[in-house]
PDB file of C-alpha atoms in Angstrom:
ATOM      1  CA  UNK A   1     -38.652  36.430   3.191  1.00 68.00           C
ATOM      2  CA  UNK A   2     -36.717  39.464   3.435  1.00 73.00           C
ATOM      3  CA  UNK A   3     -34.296  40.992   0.569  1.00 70.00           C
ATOM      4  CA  UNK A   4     -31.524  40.185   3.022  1.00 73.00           C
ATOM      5  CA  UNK A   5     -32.594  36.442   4.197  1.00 76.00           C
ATOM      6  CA  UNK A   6     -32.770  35.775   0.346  1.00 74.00           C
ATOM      7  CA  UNK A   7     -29.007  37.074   0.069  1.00 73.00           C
ATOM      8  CA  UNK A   8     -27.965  34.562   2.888  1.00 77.00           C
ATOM      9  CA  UNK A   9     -30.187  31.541   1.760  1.00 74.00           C
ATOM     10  CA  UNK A  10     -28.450  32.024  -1.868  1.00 73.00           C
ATOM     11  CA  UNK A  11     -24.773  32.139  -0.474  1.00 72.00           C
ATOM     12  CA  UNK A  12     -25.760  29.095   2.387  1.00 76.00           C
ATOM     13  CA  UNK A  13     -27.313  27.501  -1.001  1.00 74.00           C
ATOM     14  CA  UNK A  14     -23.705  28.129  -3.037  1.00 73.00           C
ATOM     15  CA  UNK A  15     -21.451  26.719  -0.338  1.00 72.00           C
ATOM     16  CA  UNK A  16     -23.276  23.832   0.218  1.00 71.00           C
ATOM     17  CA  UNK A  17     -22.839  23.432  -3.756  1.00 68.00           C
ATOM     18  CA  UNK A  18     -19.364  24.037  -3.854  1.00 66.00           C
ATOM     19  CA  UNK A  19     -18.570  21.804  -0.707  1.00 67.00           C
ATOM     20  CA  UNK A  20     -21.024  18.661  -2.558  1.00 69.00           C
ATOM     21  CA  UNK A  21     -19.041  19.131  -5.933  1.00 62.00           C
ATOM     22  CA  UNK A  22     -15.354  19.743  -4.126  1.00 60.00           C
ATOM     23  CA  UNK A  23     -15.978  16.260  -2.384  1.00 60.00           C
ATOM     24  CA  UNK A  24     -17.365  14.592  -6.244  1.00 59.00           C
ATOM     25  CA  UNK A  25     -14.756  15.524  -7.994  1.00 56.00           C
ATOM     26  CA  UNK A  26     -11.860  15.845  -5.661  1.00 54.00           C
ATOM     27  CA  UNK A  27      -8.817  15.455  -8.353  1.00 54.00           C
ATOM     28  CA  UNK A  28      -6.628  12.468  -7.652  1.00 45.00           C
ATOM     29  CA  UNK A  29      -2.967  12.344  -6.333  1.00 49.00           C
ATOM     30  CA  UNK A  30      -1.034   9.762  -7.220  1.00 47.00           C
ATOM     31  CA  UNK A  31       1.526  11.346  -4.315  1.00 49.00           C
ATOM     32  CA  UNK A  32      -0.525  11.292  -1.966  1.00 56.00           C
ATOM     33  CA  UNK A  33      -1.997   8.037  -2.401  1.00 57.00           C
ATOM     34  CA  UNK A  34       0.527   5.545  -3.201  1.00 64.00           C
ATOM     35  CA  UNK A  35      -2.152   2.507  -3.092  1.00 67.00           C
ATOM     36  CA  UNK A  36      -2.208  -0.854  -1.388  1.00 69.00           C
ATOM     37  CA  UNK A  37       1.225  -2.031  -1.332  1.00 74.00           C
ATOM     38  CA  UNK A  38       0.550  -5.842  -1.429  1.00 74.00           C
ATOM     39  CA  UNK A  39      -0.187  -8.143  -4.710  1.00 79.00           C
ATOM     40  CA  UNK A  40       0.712 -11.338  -5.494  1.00 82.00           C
ATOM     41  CA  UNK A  41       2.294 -12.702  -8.521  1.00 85.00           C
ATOM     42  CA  UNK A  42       1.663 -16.101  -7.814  1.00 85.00           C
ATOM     43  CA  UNK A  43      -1.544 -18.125 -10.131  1.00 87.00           C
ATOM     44  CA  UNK A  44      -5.108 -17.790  -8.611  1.00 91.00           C
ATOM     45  CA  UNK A  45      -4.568 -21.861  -7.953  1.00 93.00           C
ATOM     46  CA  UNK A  46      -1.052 -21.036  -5.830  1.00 92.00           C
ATOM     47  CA  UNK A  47      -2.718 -18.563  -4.175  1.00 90.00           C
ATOM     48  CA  UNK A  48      -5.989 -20.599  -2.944  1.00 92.00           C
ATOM     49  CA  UNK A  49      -4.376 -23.400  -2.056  1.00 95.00           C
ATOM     50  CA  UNK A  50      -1.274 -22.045  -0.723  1.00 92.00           C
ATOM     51  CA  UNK A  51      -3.590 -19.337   1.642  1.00 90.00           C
ATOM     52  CA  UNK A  52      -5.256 -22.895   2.833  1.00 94.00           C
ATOM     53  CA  UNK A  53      -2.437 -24.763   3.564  1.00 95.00           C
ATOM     54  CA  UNK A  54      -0.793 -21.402   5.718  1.00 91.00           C
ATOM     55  CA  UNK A  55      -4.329 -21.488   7.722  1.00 90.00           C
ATOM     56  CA  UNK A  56      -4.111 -24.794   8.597  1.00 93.00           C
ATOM     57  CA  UNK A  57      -0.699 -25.654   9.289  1.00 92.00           C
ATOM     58  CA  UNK A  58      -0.622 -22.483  12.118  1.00 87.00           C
ATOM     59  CA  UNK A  59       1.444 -19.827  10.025  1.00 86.00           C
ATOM     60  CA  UNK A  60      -0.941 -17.238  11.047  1.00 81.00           C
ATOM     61  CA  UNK A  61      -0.630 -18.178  14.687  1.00 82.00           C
ATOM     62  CA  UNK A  62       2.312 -16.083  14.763  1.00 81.00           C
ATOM     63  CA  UNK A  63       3.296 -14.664  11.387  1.00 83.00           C
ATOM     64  CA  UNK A  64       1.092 -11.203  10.154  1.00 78.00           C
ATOM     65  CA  UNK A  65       0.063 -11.622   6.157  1.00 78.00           C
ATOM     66  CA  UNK A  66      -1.061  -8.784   4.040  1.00 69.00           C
ATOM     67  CA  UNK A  67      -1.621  -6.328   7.310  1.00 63.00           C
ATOM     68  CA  UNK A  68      -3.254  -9.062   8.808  1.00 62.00           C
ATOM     69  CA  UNK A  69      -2.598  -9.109  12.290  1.00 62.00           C
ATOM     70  CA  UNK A  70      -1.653 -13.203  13.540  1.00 55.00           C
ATOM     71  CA  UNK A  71      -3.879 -14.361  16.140  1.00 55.00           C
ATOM     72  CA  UNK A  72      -1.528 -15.219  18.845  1.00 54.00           C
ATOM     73  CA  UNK A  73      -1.042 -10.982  19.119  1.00 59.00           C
ATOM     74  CA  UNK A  74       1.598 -11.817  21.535  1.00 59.00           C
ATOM     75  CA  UNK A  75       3.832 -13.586  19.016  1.00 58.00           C
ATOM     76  CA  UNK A  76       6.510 -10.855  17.553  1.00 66.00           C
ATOM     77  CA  UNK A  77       7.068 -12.985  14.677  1.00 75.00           C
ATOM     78  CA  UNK A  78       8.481 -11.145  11.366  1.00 78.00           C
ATOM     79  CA  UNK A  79       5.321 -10.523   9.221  1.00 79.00           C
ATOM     80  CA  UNK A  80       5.088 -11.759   5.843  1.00 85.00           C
ATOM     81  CA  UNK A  81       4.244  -9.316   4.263  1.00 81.00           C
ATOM     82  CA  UNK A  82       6.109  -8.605   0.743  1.00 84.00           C
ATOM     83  CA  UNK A  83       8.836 -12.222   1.350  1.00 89.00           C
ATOM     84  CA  UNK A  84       8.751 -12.582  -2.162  1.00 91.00           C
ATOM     85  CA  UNK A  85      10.180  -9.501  -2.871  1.00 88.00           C
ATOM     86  CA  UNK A  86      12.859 -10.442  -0.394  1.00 87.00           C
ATOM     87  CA  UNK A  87      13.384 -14.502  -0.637  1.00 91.00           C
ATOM     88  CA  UNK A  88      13.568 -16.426  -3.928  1.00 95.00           C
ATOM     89  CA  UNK A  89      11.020 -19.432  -4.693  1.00 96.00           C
ATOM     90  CA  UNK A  90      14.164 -22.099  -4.435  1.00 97.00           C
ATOM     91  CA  UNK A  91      15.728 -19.885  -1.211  1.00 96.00           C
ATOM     92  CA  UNK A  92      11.945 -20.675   0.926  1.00 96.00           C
ATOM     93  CA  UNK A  93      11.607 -24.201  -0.249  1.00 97.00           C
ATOM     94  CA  UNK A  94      15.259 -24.771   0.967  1.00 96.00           C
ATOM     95  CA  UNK A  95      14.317 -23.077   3.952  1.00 95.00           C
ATOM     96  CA  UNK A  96      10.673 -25.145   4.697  1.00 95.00           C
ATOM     97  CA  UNK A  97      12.503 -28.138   4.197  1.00 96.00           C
ATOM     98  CA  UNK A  98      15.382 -27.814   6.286  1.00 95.00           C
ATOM     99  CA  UNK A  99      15.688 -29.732   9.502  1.00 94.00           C
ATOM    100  CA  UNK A 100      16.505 -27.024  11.352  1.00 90.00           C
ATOM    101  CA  UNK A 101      15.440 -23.457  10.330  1.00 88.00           C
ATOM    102  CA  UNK A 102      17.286 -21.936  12.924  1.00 83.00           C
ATOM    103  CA  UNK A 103      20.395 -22.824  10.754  1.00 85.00           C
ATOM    104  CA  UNK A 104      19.719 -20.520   8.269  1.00 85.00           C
ATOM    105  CA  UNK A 105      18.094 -18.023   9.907  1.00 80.00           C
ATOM    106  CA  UNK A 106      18.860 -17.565  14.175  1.00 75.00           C
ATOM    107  CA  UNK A 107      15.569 -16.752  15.674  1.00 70.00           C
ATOM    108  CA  UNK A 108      15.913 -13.317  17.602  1.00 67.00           C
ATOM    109  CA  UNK A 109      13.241 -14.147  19.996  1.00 65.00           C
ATOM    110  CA  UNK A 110      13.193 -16.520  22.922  1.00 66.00           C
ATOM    111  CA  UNK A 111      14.065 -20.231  21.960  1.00 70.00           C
ATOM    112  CA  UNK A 112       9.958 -20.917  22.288  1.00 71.00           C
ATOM    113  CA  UNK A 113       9.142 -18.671  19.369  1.00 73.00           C
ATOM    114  CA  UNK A 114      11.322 -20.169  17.056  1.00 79.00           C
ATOM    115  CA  UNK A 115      10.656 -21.195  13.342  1.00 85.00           C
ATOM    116  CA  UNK A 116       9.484 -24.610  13.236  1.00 88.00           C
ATOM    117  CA  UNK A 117      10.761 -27.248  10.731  1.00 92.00           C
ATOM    118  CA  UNK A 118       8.296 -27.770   7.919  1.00 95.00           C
ATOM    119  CA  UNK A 119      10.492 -30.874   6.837  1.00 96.00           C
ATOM    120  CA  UNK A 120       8.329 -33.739   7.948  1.00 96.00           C
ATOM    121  CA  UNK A 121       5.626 -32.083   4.936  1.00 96.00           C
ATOM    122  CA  UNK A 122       5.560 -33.411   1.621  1.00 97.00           C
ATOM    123  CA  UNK A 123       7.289 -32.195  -0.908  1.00 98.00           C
ATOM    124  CA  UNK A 124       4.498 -31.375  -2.333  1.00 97.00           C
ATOM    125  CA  UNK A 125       3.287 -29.105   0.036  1.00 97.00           C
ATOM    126  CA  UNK A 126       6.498 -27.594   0.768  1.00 97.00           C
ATOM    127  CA  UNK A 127       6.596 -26.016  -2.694  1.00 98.00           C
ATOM    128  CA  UNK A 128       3.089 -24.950  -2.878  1.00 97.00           C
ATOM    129  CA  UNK A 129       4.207 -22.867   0.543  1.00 96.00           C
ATOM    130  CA  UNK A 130       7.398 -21.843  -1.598  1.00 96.00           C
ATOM    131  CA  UNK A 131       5.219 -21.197  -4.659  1.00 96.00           C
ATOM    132  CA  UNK A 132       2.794 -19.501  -2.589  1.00 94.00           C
ATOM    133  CA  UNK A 133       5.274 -17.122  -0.634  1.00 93.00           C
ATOM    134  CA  UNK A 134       8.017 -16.531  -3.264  1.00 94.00           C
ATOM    135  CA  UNK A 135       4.739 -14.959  -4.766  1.00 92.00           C
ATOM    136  CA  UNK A 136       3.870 -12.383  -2.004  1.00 88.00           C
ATOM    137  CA  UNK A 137       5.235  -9.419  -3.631  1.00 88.00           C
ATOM    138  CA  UNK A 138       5.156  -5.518  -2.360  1.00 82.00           C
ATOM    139  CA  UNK A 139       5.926  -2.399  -4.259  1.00 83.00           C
ATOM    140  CA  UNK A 140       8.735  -1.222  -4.119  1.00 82.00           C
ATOM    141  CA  UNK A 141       8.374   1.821  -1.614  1.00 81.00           C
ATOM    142  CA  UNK A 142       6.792   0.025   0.743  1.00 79.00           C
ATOM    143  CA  UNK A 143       9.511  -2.700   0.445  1.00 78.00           C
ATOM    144  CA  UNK A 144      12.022   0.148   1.320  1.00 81.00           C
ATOM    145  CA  UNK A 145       9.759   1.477   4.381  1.00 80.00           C
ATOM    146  CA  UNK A 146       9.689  -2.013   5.277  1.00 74.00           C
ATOM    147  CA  UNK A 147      13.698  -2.639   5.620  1.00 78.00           C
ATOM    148  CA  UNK A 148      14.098   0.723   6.949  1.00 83.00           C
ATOM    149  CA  UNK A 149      11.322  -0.427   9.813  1.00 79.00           C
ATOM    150  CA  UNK A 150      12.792  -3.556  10.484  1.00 75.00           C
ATOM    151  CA  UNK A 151      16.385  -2.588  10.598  1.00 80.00           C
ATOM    152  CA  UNK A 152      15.493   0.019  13.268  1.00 82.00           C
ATOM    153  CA  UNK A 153      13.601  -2.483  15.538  1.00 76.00           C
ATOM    154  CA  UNK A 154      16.916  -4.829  15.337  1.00 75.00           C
ATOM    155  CA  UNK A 155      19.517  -2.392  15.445  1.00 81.00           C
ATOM    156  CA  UNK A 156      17.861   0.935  17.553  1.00 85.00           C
ATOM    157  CA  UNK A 157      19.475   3.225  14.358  1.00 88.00           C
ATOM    158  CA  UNK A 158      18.253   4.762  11.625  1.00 88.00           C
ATOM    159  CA  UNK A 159      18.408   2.559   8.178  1.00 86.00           C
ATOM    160  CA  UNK A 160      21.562   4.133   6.157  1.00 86.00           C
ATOM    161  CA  UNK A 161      20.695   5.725   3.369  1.00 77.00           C
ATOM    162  CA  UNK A 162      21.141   3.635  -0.070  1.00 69.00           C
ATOM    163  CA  UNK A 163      23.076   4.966  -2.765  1.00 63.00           C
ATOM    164  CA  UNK A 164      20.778   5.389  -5.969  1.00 56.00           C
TER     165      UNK A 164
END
């Protein structure tokens, strides 16, 4: 090798260092990177059992969990994601156990795509689904990205700024 190629082999040999220990030890930004938004306060028992019980009786058919998308993609049904943060454990076993959802909370969709009652369950497994929601909590950023989202899709205006 030439005097020359050895000049460009050493400075093709540096940036390729430089670029390998850029990408190792890349400082974190807590900024930047405000983490997975979703945990749940609920007991590793509520949260089992209470995952099972939304599986099987068809939650998921409409209703997105944890950025989970529901399998019937067609359903716009409000997504779960962070209730617990919004609804109180004694506010969503009222609500599962009332006769008629719709009372408490009008469905915005066509009459088909309404919340079901929950009221022929037993009581038992009405609280485990209160237990289990009222658990489903999100930080609070994303909680605020997540009212500001939601009033925009009902209302077609920007979410008015909250007083600190």
């Amino acid at each position: 090798m030439r005097k020359g190629d050895w000049l460009i082999a050493g400075l093709l040999g540096l940036v390729v260092v430089a670029a390998i220990g850029k990408g190792i030890y890349d400082t974190y930004n807590p900024i930047e990177d405000k983490g997975i938004p979703f945990y749940s306060s609920a007991s590793e028992e509520v949260q089992h059992k209470g995952a099972d019980l939304y599986r099987d009786i068809g939650c998921r058919d409409c209703h997105t969990i944890w950025g989970i998308k529901n399998i019937m993609e067609t359903v716009p049904a409000p997504s779960l994601d962070g209730i617990g943060s919004l609804r109180t454990e004694a506010w969503l076993y009222d609500y599962f156990s009332s006769e008629n959802p719709q009372t408490i909370i009008p469905t915005r969709l066509k009459a088909k795509y309404g919340m079901p009652s929950y009221a022929s369950l037993p009581e038992s497994e009405r609280r485990l689904l209160a237990q289990y929601f009222a658990g489903m909590k999100v930080q609070d950023w994303y909680l605020q990205e997540v009212k500001a989202s939601e009033y925009k899709k009902l209302t077609g205006n920007p979410y008015p700024k909250q007083e600190k």
